[in-house]
Tab-separated table of C-alpha atoms and ligand atoms in Angstrom:
chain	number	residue	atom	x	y	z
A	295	UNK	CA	-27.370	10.641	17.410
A	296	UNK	CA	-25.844	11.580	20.420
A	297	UNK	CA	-28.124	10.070	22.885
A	298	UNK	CA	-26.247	8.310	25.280
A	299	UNK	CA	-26.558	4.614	27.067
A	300	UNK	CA	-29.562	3.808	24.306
A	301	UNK	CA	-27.585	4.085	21.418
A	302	UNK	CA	-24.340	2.368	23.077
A	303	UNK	CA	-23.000	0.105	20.775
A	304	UNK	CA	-25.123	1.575	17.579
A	305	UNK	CA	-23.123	2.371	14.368
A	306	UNK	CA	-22.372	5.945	13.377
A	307	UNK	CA	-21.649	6.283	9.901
A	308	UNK	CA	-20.306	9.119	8.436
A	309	UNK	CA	-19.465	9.952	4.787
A	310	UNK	CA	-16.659	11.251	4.092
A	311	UNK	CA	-15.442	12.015	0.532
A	312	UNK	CA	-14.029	8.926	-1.187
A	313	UNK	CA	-14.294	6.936	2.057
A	314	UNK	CA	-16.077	6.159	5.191
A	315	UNK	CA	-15.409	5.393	8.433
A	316	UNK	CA	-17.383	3.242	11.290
A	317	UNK	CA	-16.987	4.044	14.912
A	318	UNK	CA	-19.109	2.849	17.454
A	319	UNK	CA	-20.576	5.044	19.998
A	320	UNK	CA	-18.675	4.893	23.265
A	321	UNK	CA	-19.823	4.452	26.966
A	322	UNK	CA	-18.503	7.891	29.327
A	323	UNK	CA	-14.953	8.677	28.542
A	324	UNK	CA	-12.674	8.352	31.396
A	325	UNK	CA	-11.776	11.802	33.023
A	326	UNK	CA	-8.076	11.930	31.689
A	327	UNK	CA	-9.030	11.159	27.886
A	328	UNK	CA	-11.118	13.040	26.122
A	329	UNK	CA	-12.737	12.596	22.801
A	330	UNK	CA	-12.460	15.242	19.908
A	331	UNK	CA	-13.863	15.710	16.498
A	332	UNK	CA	-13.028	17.905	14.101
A	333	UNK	CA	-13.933	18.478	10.816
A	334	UNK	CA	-11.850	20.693	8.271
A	335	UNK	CA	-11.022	21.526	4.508
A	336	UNK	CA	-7.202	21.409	3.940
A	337	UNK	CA	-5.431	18.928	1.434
A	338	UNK	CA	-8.265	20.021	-1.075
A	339	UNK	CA	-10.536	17.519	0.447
A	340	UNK	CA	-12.816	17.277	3.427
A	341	UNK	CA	-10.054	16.228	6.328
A	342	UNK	CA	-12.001	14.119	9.391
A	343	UNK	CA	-10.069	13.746	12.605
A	344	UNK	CA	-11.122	11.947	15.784
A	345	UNK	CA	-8.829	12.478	18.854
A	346	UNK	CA	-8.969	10.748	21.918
A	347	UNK	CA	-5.946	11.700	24.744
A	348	UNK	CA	-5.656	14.385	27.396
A	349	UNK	CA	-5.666	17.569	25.133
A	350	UNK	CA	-7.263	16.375	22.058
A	351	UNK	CA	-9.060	19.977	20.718
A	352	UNK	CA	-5.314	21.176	20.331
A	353	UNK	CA	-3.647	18.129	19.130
A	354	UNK	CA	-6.010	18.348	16.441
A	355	UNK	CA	-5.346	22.267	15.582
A	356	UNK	CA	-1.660	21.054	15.426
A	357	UNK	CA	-2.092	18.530	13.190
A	358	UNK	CA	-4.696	20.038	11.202
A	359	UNK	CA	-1.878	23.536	10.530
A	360	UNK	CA	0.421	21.081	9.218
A	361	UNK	CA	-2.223	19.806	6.800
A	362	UNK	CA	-2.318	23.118	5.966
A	363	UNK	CA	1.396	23.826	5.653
A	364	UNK	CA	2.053	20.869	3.483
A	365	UNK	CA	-1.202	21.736	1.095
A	366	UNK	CA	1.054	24.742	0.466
A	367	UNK	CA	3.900	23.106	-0.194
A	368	UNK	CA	3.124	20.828	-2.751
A	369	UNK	CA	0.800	22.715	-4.550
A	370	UNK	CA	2.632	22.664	-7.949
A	371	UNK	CA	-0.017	25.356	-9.098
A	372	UNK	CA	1.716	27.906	-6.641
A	373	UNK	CA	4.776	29.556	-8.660
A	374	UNK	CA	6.193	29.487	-5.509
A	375	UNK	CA	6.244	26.598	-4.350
A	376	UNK	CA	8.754	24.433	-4.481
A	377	UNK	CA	7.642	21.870	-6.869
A	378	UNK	CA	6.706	24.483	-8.990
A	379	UNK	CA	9.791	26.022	-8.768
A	380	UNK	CA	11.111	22.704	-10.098
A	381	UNK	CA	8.910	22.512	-12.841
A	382	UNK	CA	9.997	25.608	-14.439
A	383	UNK	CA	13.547	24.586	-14.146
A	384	UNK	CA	14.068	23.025	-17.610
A	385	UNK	CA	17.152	20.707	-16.712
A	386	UNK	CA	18.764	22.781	-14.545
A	387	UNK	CA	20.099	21.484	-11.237
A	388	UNK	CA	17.482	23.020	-7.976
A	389	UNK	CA	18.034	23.568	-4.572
A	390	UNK	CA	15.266	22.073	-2.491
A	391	UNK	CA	14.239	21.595	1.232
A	392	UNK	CA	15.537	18.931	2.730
A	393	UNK	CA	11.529	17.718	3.114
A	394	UNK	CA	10.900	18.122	-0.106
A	395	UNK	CA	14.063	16.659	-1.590
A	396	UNK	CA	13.630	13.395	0.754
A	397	UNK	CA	9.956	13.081	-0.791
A	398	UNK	CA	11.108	12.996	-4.379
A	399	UNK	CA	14.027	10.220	-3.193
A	400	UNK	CA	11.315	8.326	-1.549
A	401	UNK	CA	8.406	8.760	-4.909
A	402	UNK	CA	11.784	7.365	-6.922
A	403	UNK	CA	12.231	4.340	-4.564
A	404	UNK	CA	8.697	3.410	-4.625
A	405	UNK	CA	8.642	3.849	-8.739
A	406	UNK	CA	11.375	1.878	-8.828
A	407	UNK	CA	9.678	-0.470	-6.633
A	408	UNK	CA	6.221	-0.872	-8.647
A	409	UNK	CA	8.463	-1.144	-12.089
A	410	UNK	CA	7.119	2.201	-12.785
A	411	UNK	CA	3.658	1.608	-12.526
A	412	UNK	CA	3.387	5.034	-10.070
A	413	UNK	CA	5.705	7.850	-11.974
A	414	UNK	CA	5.950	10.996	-10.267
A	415	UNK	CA	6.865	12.475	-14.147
A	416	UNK	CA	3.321	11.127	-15.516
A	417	UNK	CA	1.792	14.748	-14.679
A	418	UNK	CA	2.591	15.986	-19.119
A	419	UNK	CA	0.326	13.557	-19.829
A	420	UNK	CA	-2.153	14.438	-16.587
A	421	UNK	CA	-2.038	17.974	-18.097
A	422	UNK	CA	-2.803	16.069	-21.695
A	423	UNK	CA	-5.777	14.679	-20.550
A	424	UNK	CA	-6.866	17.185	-18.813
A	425	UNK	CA	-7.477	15.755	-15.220
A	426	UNK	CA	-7.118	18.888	-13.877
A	427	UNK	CA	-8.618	21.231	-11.755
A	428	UNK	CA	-10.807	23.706	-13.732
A	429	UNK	CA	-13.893	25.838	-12.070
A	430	UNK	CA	-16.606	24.799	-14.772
A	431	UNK	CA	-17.439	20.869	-14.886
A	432	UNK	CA	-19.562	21.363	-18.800
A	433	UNK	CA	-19.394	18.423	-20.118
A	434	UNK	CA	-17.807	15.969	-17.268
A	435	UNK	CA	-19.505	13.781	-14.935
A	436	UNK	CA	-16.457	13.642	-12.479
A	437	UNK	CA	-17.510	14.926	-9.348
A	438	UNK	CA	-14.421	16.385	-9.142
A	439	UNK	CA	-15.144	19.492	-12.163
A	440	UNK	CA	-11.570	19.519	-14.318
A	441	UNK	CA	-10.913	19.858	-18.004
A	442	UNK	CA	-10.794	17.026	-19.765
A	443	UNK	CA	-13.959	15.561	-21.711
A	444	UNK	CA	-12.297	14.062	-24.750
A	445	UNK	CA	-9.088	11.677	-25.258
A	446	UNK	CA	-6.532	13.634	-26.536
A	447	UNK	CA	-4.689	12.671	-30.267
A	448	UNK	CA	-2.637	9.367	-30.016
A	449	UNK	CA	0.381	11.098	-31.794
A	450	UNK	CA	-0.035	14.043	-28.113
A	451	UNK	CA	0.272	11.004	-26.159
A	452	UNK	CA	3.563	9.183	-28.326
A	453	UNK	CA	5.170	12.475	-27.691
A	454	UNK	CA	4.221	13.255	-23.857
A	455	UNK	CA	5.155	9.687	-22.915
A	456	UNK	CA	8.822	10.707	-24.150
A	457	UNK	CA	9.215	12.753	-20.957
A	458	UNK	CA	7.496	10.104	-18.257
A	459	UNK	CA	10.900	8.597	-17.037
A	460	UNK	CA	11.386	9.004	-13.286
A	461	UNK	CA	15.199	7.146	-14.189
A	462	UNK	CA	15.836	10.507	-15.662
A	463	UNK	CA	15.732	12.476	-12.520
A	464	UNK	CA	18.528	12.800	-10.419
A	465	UNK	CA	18.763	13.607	-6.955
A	466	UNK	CA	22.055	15.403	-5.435
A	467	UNK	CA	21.737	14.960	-2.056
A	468	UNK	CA	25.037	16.256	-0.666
A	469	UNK	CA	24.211	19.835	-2.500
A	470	UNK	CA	20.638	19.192	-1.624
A	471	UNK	CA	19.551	19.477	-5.191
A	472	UNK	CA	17.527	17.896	-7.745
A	473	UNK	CA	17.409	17.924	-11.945
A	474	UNK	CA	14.620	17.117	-14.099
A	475	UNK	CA	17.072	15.947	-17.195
A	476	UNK	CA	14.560	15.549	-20.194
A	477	UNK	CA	13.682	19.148	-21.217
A	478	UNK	CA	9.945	19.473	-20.651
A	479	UNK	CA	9.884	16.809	-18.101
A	480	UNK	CA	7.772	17.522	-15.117
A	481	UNK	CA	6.773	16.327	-11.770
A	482	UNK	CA	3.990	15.974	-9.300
A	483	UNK	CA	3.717	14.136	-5.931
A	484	UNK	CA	-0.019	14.300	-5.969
A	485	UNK	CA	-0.159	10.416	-5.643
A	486	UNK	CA	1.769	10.635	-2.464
A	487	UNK	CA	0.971	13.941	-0.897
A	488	UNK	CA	-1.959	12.831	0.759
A	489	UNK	CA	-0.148	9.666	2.453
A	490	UNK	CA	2.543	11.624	3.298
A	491	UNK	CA	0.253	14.060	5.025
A	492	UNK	CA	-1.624	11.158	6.911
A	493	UNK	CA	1.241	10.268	7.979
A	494	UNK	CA	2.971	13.870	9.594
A	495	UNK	CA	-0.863	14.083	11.215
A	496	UNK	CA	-0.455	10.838	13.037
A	497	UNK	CA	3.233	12.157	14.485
A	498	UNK	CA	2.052	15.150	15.319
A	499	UNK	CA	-1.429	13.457	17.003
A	500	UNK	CA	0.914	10.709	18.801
A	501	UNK	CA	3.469	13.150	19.758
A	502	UNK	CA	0.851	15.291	21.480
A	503	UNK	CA	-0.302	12.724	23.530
A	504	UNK	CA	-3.088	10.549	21.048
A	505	UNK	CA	-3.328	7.389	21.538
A	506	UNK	CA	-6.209	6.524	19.628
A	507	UNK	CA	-7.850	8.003	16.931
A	508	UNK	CA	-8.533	8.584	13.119
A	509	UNK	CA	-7.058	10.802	10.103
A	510	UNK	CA	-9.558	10.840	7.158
A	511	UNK	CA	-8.105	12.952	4.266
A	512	UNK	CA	-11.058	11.745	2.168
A	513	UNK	CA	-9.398	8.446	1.125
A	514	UNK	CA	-6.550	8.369	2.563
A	515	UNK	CA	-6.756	7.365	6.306
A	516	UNK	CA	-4.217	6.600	9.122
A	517	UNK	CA	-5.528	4.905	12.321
A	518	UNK	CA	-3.784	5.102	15.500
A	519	UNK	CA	-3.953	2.145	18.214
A	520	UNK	CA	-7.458	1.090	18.284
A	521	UNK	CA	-10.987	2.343	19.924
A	522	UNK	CA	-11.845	2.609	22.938
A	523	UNK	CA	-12.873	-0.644	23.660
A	524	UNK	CA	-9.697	-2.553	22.464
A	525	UNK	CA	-11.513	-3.571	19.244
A	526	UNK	CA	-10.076	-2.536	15.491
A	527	UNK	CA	-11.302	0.454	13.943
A	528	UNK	CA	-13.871	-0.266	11.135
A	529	UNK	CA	-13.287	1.765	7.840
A	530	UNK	CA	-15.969	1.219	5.472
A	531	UNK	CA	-14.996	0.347	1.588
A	532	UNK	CA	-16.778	2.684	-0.660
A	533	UNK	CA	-18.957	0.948	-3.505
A	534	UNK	CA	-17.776	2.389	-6.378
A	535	UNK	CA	-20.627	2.795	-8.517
A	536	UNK	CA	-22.702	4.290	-5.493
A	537	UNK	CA	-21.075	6.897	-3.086
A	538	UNK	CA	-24.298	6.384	-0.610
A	539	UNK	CA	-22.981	2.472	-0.040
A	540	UNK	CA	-20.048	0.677	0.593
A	541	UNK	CA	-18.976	-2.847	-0.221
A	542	UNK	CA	-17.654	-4.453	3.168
A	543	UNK	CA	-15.350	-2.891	6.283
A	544	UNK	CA	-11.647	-3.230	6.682
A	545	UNK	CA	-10.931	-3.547	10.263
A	546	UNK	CA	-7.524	-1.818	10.896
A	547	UNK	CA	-5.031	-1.133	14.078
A	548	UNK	CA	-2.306	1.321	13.902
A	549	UNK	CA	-2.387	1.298	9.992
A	550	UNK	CA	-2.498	3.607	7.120
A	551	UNK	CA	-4.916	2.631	4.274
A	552	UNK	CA	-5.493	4.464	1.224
A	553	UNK	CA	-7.504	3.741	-1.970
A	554	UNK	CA	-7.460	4.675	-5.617
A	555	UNK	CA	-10.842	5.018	-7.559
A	556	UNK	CA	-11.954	5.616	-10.948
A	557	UNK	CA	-14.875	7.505	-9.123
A	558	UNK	CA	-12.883	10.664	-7.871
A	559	UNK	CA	-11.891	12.292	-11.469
A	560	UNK	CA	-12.992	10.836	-14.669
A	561	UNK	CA	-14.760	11.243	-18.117
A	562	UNK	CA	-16.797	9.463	-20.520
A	563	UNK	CA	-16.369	9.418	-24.064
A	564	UNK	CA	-18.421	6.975	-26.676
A	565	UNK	CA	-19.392	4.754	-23.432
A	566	UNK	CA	-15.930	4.399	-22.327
A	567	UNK	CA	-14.643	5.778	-18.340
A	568	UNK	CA	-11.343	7.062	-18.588
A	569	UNK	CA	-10.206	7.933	-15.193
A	570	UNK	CA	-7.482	10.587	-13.843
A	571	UNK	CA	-4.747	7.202	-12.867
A	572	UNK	CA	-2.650	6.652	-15.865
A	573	UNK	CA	-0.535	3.724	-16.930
A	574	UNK	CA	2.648	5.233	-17.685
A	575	UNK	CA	3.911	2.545	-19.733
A	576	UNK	CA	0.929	3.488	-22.554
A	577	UNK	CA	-0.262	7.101	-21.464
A	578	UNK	CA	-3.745	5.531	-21.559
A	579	UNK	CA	-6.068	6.028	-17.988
A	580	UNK	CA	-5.660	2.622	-16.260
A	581	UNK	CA	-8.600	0.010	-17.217
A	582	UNK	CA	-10.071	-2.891	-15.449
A	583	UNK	CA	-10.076	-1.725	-11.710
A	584	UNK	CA	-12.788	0.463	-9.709
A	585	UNK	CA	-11.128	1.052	-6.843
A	586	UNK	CA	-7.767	-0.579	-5.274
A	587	UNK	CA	-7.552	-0.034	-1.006
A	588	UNK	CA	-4.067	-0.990	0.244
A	589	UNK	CA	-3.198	-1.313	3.954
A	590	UNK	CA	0.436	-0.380	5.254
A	591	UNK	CA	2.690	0.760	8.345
A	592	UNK	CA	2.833	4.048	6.520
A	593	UNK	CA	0.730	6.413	4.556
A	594	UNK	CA	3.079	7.164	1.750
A	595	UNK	CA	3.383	3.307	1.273
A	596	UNK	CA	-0.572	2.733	1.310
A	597	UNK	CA	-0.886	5.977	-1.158
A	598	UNK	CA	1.633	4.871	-3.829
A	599	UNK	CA	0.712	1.606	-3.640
A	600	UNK	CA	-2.925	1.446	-4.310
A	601	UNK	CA	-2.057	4.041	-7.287
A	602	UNK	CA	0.192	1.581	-8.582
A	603	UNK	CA	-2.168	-1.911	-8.126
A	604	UNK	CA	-4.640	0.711	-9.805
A	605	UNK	CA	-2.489	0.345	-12.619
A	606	UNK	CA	-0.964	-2.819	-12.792
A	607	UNK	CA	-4.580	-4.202	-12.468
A	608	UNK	CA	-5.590	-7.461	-10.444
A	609	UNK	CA	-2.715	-9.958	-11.635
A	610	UNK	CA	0.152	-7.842	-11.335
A	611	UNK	CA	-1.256	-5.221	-8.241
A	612	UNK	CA	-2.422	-8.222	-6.394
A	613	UNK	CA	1.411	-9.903	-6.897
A	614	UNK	CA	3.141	-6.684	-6.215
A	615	UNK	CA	1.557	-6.576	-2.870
A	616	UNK	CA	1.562	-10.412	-2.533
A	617	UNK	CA	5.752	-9.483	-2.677
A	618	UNK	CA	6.186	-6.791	0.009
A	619	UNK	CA	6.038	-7.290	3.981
A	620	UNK	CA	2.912	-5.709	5.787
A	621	UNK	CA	1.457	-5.056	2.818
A	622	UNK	CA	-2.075	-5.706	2.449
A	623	UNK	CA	-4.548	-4.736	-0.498
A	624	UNK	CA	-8.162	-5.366	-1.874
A	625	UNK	CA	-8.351	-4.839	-6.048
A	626	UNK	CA	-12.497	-4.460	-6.856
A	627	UNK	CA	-12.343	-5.248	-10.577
A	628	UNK	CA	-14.766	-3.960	-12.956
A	629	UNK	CA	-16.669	-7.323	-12.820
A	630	UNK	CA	-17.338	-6.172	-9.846
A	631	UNK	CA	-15.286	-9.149	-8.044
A	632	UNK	CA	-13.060	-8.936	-4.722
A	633	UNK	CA	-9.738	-9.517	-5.141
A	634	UNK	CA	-7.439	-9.689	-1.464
A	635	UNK	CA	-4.029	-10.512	-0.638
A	636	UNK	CA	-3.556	-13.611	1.558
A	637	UNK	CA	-2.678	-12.075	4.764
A	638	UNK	CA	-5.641	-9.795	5.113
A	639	UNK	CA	-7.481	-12.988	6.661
A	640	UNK	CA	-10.519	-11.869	8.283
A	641	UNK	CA	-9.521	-7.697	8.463
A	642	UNK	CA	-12.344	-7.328	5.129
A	643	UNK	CA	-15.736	-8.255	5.884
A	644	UNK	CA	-17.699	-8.378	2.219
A	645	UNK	CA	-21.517	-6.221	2.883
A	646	UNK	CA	-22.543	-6.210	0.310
A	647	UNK	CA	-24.372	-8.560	-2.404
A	648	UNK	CA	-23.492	-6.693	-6.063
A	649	UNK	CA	-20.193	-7.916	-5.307
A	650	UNK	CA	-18.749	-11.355	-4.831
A	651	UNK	CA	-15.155	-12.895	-4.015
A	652	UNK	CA	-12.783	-13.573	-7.184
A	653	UNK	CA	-12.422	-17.399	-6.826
A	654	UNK	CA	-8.733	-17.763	-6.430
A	655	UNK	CA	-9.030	-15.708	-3.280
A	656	UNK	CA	-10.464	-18.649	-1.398
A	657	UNK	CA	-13.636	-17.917	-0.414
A	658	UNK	CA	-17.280	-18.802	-1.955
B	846	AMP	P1	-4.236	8.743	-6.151
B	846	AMP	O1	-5.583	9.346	-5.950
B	846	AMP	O2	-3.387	8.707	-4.942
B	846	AMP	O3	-4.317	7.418	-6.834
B	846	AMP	O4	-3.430	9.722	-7.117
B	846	AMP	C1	-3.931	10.069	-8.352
B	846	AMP	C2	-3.193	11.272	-8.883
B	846	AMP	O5	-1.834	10.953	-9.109
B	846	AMP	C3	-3.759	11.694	-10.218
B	846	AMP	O6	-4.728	12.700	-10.048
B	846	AMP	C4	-2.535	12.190	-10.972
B	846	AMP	O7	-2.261	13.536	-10.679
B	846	AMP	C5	-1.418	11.356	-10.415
B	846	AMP	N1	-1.174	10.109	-11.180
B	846	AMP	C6	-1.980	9.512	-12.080
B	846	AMP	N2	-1.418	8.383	-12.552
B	846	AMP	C7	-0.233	8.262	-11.914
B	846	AMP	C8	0.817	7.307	-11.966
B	846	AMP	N3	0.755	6.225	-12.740
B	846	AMP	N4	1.905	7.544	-11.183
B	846	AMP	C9	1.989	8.619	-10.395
B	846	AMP	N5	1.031	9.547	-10.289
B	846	AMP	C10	-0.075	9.371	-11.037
B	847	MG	MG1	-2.209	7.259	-4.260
């Protein structure tokens, strides 16, 4: 693969968790930038980063520690953390970080913002279901191994969905603390962790001198400037159904994209998927979406996002993104049809032929 001059210009393709991404092989780097790659586990998921700047080896090891300090921190599975520390609060008012703090104001904007279609209280009803962690996968065809393998009572769900109300969380910012006011009621940023983290890495990459390169936190990507060449970098859809394919390539500059899929974490039950995004207007796993990839200037804005058209399904996702500046998205319903917004123009190029454009979207 790493033959030079012949293979200038061929496509390396590298799999990469929920996502891919495209890069072509470049000519000789000049003799101030340099070109690193580095692979890692952090964020529990396989974390790609491609560096090109004077230093790149250590920009990476910077960024790639504060992966590792924020997997910490938002592990609400650590009794320590803060989060978790949060949890076990009841409604009593809790000091946070300032970080921390600023992340649940932000998660409440953005619920606010998708009409609650992303809650950061949903996680109950997570727990309910079981789309958890666990470290045997008997009886669940998730590739992710967690607990659940049947729906849970409909009477669990009436009373879980009593306590998924991010209104009821209030934020005290001059005392720096926060109150979860429904007893029971609980919170996870696991929908925007991973965008926020994408996003730290780029700061951290930039501020050490990157000015071009790739964050892959397996499906959740941030791409600074462009490659080498001046040309977009190419970020390769997963096909839903097949992890070994994708369905067409997003070209992206200086962009976050993230996507949601009913691949990562799901079970079936009597022929039915029910995957790990819930709507938390029902309690019920989101239907009639495979996978929703949104594009945006940040990471937490791509993250919550997608989660949210994941929910909210073609109409709605398609029209909540239709409503908000420089924000892009492609829904892949489970007709297997592509769905885009109107200003992604020519950035998604379809490859492949078991899918085929929605009809309102334009094209044939
Ligand atoms: P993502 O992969 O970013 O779409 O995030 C999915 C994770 O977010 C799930 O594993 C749940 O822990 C959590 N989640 C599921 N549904 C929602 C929702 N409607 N709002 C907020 N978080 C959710
Ligand atoms: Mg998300």
């Amino acid at each position: 693969m790493r033959k030079r001059g012949a293979l200038i210009g061929a496509l390396a393709v590298l799999i990469l968790g929920t996502a891919y991404w495209f890069f072509m092989n470049q000519s000789e780097a000049t003799m101030e930038e340099r070109r690193a790659e580095s692979v890692a586990f952090t964020m529990g998921t396989i974390v790609n980063i491609i560096a090109e700047g004077e230093a790149p080896e250590a920009a990476i090891g910077h960024a790639v520690a504060e992966l590792e300090r924020l997997t910490d921190m938002f592990d609400r599975f650590d009794p320590d953390s803060e989060i978790a520390r949060l949890n076990q609060s009841g409604d009593e008012w809790t000091p946070l970080s300032s970080e921390v703090l600023g992340l649940i104001e932000q998660a409440l904007e953005m619920a606010a913002l998708t009409g609650g279609a992303f809650d950061p209280t949903i996680t109950p009803l997570i727990e309910l279901w079981g789309f958890v962690e666990t470290d045997s996968d008997e009886g669940s065809d998730s590739p992710t191994p967690m607990r659940g393998v049947v729906p849970p009572a409909t009477e669990e769900i009436k009373n879980l969905l009593k306590l998924v109300d991010y209104t009821a969380v209030q934020v005290d910012t001059d005392s720096g603390r926060v109150r979860l006011a429904l007893p029971g009621q609980q919170m996870d940023l696991g929908a925007m962790v991973k965008g926020y983290a994408a996003d730290r890495a780029a700061e951290i990459l930039k501020a050490q001198g990157v000015g071009r390169g790739l964050i892959d936190l397996g499906g959740d990507l941030y791409a600074i400037g462009s490659r080498v060449d001046g040309s977009p970098w190419r970020l390769g859809i997963r096909h839903p159904r097949d992890s070994s394919s994708i369905v067409g390539i997003l070209y992206v500059e200086d962009k976050a994209v993230a996507t949601s899929g009913d691949y990562e974490r799901y079970f079936e039950y009597e022929g039915v998927r029910f995957t790990h995004i819930l709507d938390p207007s029902t309690g019920m796993p989101a239907q009639g979406v495979m996978s929703a990839t949104v594009v945006a200037p940040t990471g937490i804005e791509a993250d919550v996002l997608s989660t949210a058209a994941f929910v909210l399904g073609v109409d709605r996702g398609l029209a909540l993104l239709e409503s908000l500046p420089d924000i892009e998205g492609i829904l892949i319903d489970t007709d297997y049809r592509i769905n885009i917004t109107s200003g992604l123009g020519d950035s998604f190029e379809l490859r492949s032929d078991s899918f085929h454009w929605a009809e309102e979207a334009g094209h044939e």
